[in-house]
Coordinates of C-alpha atoms and ligand atoms in Angstrom, one line a residue:
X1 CA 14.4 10.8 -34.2
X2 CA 16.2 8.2 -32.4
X3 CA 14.7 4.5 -32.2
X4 CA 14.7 3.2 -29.3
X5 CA 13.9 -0.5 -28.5
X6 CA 12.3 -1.1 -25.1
X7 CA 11.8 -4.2 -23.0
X8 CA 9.6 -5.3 -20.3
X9 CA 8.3 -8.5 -18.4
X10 CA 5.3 -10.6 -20.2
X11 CA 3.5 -9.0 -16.8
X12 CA 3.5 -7.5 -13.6
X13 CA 1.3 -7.1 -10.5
X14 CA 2.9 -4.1 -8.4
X15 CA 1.4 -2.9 -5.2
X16 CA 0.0 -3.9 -1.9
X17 CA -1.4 -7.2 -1.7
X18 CA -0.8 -7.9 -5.3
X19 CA 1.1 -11.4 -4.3
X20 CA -2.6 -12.3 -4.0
X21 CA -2.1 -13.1 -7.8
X22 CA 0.8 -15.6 -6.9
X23 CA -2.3 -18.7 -7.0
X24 CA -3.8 -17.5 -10.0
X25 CA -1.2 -17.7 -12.3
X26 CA 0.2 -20.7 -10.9
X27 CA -3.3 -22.3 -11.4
X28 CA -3.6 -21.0 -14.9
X29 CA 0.0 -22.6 -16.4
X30 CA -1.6 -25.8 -14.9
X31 CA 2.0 -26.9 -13.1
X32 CA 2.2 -28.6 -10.3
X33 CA 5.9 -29.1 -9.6
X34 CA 6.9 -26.3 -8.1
X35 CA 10.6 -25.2 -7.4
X36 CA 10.6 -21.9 -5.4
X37 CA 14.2 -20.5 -4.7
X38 CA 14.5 -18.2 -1.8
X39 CA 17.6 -17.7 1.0
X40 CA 17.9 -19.5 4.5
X41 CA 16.9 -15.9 6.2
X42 CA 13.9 -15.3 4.3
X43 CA 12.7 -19.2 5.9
X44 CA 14.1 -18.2 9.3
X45 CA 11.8 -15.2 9.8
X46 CA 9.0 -16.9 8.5
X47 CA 8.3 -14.8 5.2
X48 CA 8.2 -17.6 3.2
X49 CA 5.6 -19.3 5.4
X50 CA 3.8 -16.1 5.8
X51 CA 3.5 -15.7 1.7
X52 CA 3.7 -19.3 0.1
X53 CA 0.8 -21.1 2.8
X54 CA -2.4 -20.0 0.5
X55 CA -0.7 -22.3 -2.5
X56 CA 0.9 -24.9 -0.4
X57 CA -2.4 -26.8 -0.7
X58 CA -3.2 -27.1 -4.5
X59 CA 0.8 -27.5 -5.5
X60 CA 4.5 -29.7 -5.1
X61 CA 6.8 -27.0 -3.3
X62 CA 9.8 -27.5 -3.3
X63 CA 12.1 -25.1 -1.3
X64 CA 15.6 -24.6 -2.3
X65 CA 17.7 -22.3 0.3
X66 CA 20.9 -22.7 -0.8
X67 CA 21.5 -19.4 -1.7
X68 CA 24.4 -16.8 -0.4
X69 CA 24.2 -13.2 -0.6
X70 CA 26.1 -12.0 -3.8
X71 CA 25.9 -15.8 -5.1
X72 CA 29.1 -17.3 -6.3
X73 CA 29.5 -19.4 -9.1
X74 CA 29.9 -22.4 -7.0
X75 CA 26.8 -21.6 -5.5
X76 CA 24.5 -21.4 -9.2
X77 CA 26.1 -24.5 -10.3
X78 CA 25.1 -26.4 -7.3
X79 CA 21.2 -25.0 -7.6
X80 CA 22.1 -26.3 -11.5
X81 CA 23.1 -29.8 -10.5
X82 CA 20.0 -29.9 -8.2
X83 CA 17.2 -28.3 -10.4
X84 CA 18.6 -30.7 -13.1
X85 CA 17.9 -33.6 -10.8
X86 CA 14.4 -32.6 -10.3
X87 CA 11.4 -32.4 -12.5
X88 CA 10.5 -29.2 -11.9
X89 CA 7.4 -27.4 -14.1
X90 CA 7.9 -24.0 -12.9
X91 CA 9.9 -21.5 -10.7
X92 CA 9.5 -18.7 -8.3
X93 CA 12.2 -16.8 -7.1
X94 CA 11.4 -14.9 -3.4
X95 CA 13.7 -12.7 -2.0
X96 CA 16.0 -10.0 -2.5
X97 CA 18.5 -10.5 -5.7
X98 CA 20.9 -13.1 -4.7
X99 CA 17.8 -15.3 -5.0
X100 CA 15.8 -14.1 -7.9
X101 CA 19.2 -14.2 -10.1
X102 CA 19.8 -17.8 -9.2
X103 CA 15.8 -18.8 -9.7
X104 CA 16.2 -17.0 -13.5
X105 CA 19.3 -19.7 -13.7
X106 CA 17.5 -22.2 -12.2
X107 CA 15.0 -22.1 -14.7
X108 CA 16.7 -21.9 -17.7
X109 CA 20.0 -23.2 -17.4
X110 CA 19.1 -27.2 -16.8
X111 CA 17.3 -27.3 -20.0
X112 CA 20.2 -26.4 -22.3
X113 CA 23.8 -27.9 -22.7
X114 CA 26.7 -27.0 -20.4
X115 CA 27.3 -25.2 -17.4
X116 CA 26.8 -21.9 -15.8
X117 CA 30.0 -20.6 -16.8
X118 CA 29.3 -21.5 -20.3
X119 CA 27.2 -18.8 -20.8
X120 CA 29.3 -15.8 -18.7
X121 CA 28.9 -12.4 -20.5
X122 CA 33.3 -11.8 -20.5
X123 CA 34.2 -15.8 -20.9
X124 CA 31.4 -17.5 -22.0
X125 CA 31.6 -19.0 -25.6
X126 CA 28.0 -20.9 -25.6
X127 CA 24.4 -19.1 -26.2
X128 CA 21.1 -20.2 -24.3
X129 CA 19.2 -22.1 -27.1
X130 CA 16.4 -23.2 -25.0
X131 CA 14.1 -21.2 -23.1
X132 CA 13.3 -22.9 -20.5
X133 CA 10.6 -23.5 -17.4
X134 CA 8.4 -20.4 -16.8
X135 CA 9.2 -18.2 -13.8
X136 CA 7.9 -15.9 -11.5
X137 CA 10.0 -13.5 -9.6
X138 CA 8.8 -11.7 -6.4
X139 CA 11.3 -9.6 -4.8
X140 CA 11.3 -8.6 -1.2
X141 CA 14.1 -6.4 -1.3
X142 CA 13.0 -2.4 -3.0
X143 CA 16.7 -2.4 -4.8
X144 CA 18.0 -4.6 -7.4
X145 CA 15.1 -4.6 -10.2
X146 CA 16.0 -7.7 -10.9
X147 CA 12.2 -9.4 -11.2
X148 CA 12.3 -7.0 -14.3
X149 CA 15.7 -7.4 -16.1
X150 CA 17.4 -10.6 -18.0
X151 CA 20.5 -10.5 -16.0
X152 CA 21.7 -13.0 -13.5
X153 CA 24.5 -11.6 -11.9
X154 CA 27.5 -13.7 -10.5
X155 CA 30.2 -12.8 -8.0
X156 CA 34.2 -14.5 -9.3
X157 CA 37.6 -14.1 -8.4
X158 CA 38.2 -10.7 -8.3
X159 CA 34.7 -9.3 -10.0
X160 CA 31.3 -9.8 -11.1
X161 CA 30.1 -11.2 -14.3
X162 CA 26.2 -11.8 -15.7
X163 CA 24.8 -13.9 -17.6
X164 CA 22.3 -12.0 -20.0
X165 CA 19.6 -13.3 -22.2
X166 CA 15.8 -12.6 -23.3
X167 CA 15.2 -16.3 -21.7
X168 CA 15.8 -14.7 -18.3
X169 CA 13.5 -12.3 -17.7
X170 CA 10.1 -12.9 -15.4
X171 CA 7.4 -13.9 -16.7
X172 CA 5.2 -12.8 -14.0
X173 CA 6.7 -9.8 -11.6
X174 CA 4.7 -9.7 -8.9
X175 CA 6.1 -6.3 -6.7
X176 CA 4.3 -6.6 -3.3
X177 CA 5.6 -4.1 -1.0
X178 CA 4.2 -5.8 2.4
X179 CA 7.1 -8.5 1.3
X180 CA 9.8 -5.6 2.3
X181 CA 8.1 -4.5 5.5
X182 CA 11.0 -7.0 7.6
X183 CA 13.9 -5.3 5.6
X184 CA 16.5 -4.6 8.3
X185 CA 17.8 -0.6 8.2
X186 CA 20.8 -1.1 6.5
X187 CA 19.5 -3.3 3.8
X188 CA 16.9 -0.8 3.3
X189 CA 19.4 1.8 3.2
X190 CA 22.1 -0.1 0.7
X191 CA 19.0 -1.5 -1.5
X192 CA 17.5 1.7 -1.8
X193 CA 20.8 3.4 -3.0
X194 CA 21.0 0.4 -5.4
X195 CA 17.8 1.5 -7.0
X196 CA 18.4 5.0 -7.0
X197 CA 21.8 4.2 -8.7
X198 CA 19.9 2.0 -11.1
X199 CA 17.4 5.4 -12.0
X200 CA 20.6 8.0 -11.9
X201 CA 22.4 5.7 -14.4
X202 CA 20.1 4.8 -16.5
X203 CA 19.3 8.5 -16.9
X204 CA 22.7 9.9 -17.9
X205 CA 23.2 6.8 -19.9
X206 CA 24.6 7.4 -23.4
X207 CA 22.0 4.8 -24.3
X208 CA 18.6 6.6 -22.1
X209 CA 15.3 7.6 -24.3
X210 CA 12.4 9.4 -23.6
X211 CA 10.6 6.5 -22.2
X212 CA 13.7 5.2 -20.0
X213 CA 14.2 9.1 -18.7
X214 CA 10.4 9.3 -17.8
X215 CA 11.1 6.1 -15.9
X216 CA 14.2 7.2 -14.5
X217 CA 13.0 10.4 -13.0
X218 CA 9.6 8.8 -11.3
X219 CA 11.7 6.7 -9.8
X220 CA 13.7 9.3 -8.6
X221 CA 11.4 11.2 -7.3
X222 CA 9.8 8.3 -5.6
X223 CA 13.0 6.8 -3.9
X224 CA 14.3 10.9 -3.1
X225 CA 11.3 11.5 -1.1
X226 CA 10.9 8.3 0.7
X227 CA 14.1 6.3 1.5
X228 CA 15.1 8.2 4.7
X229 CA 12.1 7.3 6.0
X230 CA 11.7 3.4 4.7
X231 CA 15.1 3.2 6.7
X232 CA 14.4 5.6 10.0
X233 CA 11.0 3.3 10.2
X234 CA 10.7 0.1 7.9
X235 CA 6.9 -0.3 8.7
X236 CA 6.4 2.8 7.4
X237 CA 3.5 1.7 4.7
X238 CA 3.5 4.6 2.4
X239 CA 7.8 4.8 2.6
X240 CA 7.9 1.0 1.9
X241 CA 5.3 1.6 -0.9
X242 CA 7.3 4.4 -2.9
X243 CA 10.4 2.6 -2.7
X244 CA 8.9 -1.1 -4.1
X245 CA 7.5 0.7 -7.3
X246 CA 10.4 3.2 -7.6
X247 CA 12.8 0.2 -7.6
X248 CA 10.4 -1.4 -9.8
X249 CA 10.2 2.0 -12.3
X250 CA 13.8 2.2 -11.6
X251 CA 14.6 -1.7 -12.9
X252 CA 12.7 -0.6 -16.3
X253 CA 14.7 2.1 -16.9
X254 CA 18.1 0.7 -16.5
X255 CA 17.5 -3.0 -18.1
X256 CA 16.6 -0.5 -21.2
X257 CA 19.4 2.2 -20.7
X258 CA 21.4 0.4 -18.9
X259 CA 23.9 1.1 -16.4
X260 CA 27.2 2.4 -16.1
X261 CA 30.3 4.3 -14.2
X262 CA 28.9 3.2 -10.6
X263 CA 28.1 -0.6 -11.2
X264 CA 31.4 -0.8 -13.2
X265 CA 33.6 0.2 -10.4
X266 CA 31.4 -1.6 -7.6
X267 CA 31.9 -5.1 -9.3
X268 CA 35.2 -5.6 -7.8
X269 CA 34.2 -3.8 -4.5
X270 CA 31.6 -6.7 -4.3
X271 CA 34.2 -9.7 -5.1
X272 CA 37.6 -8.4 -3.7
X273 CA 35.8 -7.4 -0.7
X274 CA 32.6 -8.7 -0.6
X275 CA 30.9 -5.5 0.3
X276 CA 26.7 -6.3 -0.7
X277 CA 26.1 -4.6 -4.0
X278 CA 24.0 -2.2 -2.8
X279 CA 26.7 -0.7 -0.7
X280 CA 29.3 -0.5 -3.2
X281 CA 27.5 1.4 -5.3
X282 CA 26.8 4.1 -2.3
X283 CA 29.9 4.3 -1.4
X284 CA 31.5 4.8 -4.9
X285 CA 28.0 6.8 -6.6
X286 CA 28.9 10.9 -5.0
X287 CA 32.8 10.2 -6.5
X288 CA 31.3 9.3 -10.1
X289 CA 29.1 11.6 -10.2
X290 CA 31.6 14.1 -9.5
X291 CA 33.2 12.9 -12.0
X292 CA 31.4 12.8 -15.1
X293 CA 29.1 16.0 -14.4
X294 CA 31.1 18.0 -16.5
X295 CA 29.4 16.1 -20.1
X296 CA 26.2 15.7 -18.6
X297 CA 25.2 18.7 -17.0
X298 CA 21.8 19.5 -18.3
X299 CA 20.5 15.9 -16.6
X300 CA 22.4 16.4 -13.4
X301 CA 20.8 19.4 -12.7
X302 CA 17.5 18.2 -13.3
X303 CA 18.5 14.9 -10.7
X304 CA 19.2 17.2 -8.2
X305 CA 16.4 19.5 -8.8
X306 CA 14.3 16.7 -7.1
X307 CA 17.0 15.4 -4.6
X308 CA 18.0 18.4 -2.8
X309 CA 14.3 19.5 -3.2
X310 CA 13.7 23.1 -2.5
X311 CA 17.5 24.5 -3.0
X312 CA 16.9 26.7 -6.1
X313 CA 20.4 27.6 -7.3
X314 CA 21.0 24.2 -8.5
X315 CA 21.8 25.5 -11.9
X316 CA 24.9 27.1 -10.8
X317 CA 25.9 23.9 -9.0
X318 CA 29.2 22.7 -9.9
X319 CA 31.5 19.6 -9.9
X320 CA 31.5 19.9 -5.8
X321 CA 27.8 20.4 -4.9
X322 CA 27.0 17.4 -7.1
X323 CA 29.5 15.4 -4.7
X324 CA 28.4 16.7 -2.1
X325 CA 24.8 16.3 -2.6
X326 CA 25.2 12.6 -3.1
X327 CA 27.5 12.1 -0.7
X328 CA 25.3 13.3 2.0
X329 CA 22.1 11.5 0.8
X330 CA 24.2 8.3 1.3
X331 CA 25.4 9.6 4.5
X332 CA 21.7 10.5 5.9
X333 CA 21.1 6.9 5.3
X334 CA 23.6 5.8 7.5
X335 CA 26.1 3.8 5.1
X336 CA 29.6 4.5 4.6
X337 CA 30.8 6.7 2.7
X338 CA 34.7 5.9 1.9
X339 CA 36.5 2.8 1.4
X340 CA 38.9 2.8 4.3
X341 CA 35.6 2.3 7.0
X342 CA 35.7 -1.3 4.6
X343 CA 39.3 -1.4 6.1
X344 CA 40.4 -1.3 2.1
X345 CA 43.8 -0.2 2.2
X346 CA 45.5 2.2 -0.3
X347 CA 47.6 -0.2 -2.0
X348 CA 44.3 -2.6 -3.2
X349 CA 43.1 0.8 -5.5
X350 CA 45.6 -0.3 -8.6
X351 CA 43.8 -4.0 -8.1
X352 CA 40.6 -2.5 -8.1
X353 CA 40.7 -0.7 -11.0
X354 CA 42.6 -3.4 -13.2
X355 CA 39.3 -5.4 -12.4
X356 CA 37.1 -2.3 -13.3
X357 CA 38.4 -1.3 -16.4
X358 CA 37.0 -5.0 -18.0
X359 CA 33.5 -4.1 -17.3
X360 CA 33.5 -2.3 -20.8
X361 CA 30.3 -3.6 -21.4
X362 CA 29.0 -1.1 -18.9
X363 CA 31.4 1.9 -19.1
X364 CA 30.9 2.0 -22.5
X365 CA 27.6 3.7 -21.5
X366 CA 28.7 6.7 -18.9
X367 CA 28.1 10.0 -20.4
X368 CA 32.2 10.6 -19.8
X369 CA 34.3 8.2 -21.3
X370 CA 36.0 6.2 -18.2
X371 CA 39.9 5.3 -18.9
X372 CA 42.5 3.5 -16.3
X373 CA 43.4 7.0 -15.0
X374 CA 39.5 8.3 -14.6
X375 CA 38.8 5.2 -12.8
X376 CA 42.1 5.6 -10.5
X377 CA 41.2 9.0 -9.6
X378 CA 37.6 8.3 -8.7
X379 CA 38.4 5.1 -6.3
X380 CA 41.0 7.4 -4.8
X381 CA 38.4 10.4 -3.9
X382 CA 36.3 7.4 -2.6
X383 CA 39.4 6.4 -0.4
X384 CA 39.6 9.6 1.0
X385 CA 36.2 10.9 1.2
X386 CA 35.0 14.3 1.6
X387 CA 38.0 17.0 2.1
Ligands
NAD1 P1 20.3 -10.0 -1.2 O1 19.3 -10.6 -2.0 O2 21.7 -10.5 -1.2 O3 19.7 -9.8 0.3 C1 20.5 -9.2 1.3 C2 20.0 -9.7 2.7 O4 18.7 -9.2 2.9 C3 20.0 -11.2 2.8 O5 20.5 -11.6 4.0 C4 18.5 -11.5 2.7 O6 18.2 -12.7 3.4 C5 17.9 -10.3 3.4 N1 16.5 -10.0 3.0 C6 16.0 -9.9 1.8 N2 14.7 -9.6 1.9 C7 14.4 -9.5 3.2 C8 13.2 -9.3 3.9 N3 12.0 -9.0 3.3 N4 13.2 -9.3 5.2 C9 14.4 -9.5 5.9 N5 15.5 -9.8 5.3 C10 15.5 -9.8 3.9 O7 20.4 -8.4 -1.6 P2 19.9 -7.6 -2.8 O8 20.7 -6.3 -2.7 O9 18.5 -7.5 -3.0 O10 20.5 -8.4 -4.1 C11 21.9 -8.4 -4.3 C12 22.3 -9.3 -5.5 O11 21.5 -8.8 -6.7 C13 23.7 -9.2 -5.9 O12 24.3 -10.4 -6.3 C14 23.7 -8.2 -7.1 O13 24.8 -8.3 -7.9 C15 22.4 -8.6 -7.8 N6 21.8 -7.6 -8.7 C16 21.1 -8.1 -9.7 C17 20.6 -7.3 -10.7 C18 19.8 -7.8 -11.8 O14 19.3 -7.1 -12.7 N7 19.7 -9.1 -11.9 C19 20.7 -5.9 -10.5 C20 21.4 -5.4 -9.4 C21 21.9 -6.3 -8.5

C-alpha cells in the first residue's frame, strides 16, 4: 500500500459562530500587538467592525488594508517593509485570499533575510529559515482554502507564482460561515467554482489517497448541492453553511493532493488578464476536464454521479457529456464560460500557453500528461466555447 503523508493546520474552529474562539486564543498566546490584515472592502462594509469589536478592548489592533485582489508582488513587499517596521506579536488574516496569502507573508517573511521574491517557488534561490509570528487565518470568502494550505500565492508579469513552506500554514483556522453571508453573487459564484476546482483536482490528482479522495468527494457533494443556491440567495444560512466547510474539506484535500490541469492554465488568465482566480478556473475547468477524462475515467464518473445528481447513465458518459456537465454548472452560476466574453483575442492563446506550460510544478499532477499542444488545444475549446 501506498504511503501517503497528510498535512493539516495545528487547529480549526469551523461552523457558525465559531469566530467566537477568535478572543480565546488570542488571550491564551498572551500577545498583545496585534497586526490584522484584511482588504479596504471588507472595512468599508463594516465586517471587520462587525467581527474584530469583542477583542478591540483587551488588544493593540492594528489594521493593515493595503491589500489588492490577486495581490502583486509590489503589493507583499510593501505589507513586508511595513510589518518589518512594526513590532508585531501576532497576525490574523480576515478576508477572502488576497488577504489571508499576504497575512501568511506578513507573518513570516520580516523575520528572515531578504525579500519576498527571494523565496518564489520558479525563481527563488533562498529558503524560509525562521518561522515566524503565529497566525490566525479566517476567511470570509467559501473558495480559496487558503486558511488551510502553506501557499501564498502572487500575481507577476505574465503569471502567478507561490511561495510554499510548512512556516505558512494557520495556526488557528477559524471557518465561520456568517463571515460569507455579504459575499456578492458573482464572488460567490467564482469562489465557489474555486473550491469545487480545488476538490475535482485534488481527486484526479496523480498524487490523491484515500483520505484526500474522502475529502474531495464531501466537498463535492457539499458545494454540488448548494452553490446555486449560496449565489441565487447569499443569506441563505444552510447554502452559505455547506459551501464554508466544503471549501474548507475541499482546502484539505488539495494542499495534500494538490492541484493541477485547471490552476495551471488559469495562472496566466489571472496575470495577462487579470481575471479573479476563481473565474479563471470556471471558465477553463469543463475544457480540462474534457480533456483528460479519457485516463481518469473511473473518478470522473464517480464526480458526476453527485453533480448531475439523478441522471443514471453516467457510466456511458463520454468525453462530451463530461464538458458539458461542467460547462453548464458554471453557466447556471452565471459566470462566463469562454474567453472571448474577457474580450481575449485569438492571437493571446500562443502567449498564454508559453506562460502555462512553466507551471510544471502543477501539471506534473493531472491524471493526462499536459504538453504545449494539450494545452493549446484546451485554451482554444475555451475560446470557442460550446459548439
Ligand atoms: P479575494 O480575496 O481577492 O476577494 C475578492 C473580492 O471579494 C474582494 O473585493 C473582497 O473585498 C471581496 N470580499 C471578500 N469577502 C467578502 C465578504 N464577506 N463580503 C463582501 N465582499 C467580500 O478573492 P478570493 O477568491 O477569496 O482569493 C483570491 C486569491 O487567493 C488569489 O490571489 C488566488 O491566487 C489566491 N489563492 C490562494 C490559495 C492558497 O492556497 N493560498 C488557493 C487558491 C487561490
Amino acid at each position: 500500500m501506498m504511503v501517503s503523508m497528510l498535512r493539516f493546520p495545528k487547529r480549526s474552529y469551523v461552523g457558525w459562530g465559531s469566530i467566537g474562539e477568535l478572543f480565546q486564543v488570542l488571550r491564551g498566546w498572551g500577545q498583545r500587538n496585534v497586526l490584522v490584515v484584511t482588504d479596504p472592502t471588507l472595512v468599508k462594509i463594516g465586517l471587520v467592525e462587525e467581527f474584530l469589536s469583542p477583542v478591540n478592548h483587551d488588544f493593540q489592533i492594528t489594521v493593515y488594508t493595503d491589500v489588492e485582489p490577486e495581490p502583486s508582488l509590489e503589493c507583499a513587499e510593501r505589507l513586508v517593509a511595513f510589518t518589518r517596521a512594526g513590532s508585531f506579536g501576532c497576525v490574523v488574516g480576515l478576508g477572502g485570499g488576497s488577504a489571508l496569502d499576504m497575512a501568511k507573508l506578513a507573518a513570516v517573511i520580516p523575520q528572515n533575510k531578504g525579500n519576498i521574491a527571494d523565496y518564489l517557488n520558479l525563481t527563488g534561490t533562498m529558503k524560509l529559515e525562521k518561522e515566524g509570528v503565529p497566525k490566525i487565518l479566517i476567511p470570509t470568502t467559501s473558495g480559496t482554502g487558503s486558511e488551510v494550505t502553506d501557499i501564498a500565492v502572487l500575481s507577476l508579469k505574465g503569471t502567478k507564482d507561490v511561495i510554499t513552506h510548512d512556516y505558512l500554514l494557520a495556526d488557528v483556522a477559524i471557518v465561520d460561515p456568517q463571515l460569507t453571508l455579504s459575499v456578492p453573487k458573482r464572488v460567490t459564484a467564482a469562489t465557489g467554482i474555486d473550491a469545487l476546482t480545488h476538490a475535482v483536482e485534488a481527486f484526479l490528482s496523480v498524487n490523491a489517497s484515500e483520505a484526500t479522495d474522502a475529502l474531495a468527494l464531501r466537498a463535492v457533494e457539499l458545494i454540488g448541492g448548494s452553490l446555486k443556491t449560496a449565489v441565487e440567495n447569499g443569506k441563505d444560512a444552510e447554502a452559505r453553511k455547506a459551501m464554508s466547510t466544503g471549501s474548507y474539506l475541499a482546502g484539505l484535500a488539495f494542499f495534500n493532493a494538490g492541484v493541477a490541469g485547471v490552476h495551471a492554465l488559469a495562472y496566466p488568465l489571472g496575470s495577462q488578464f487579470k481575471l479573479p482566480h476563481g473565474e479563471s478556473n470556471a471558465v477553463l475547468l469543463p475544457y480540462v476536464m474534457k480533456t483528460i477524462s479519457a485516463n481518469c475515467r473511473e473518478k470522473m464518473n464517480t464526480i458526476c454521479r453527485i453533480l448531475a445528481d439523478g441522471v443514471k447513465q453516467v457510466d456511458d458518459w463520454n468525453a462530451e457529456d463530461y464538458l458539458r456537465l461542467f460547462y453548464y454548472f458554471v453557466k447556471d452560476v452565471g459566470l462566463p464560460t469562454t474567453l472571448k466574453e474577457y474580450g481575449i483575442i485569438e492571437s493571446k492563446l500562443t502567449d498564454l500557453t508559453n506562460d502555462a506550460i512553466k507551471q510544471k510544478r502543477l501539471l506534473a499532477r493531472s491524471p493526462k500528461p499536459l504538453g504545449e499542444n494539450e494545452i493549446h488545444q484546451i485554451y482554444q475549446m475555451a475560446y470557442s466555447g460550446l459548439q
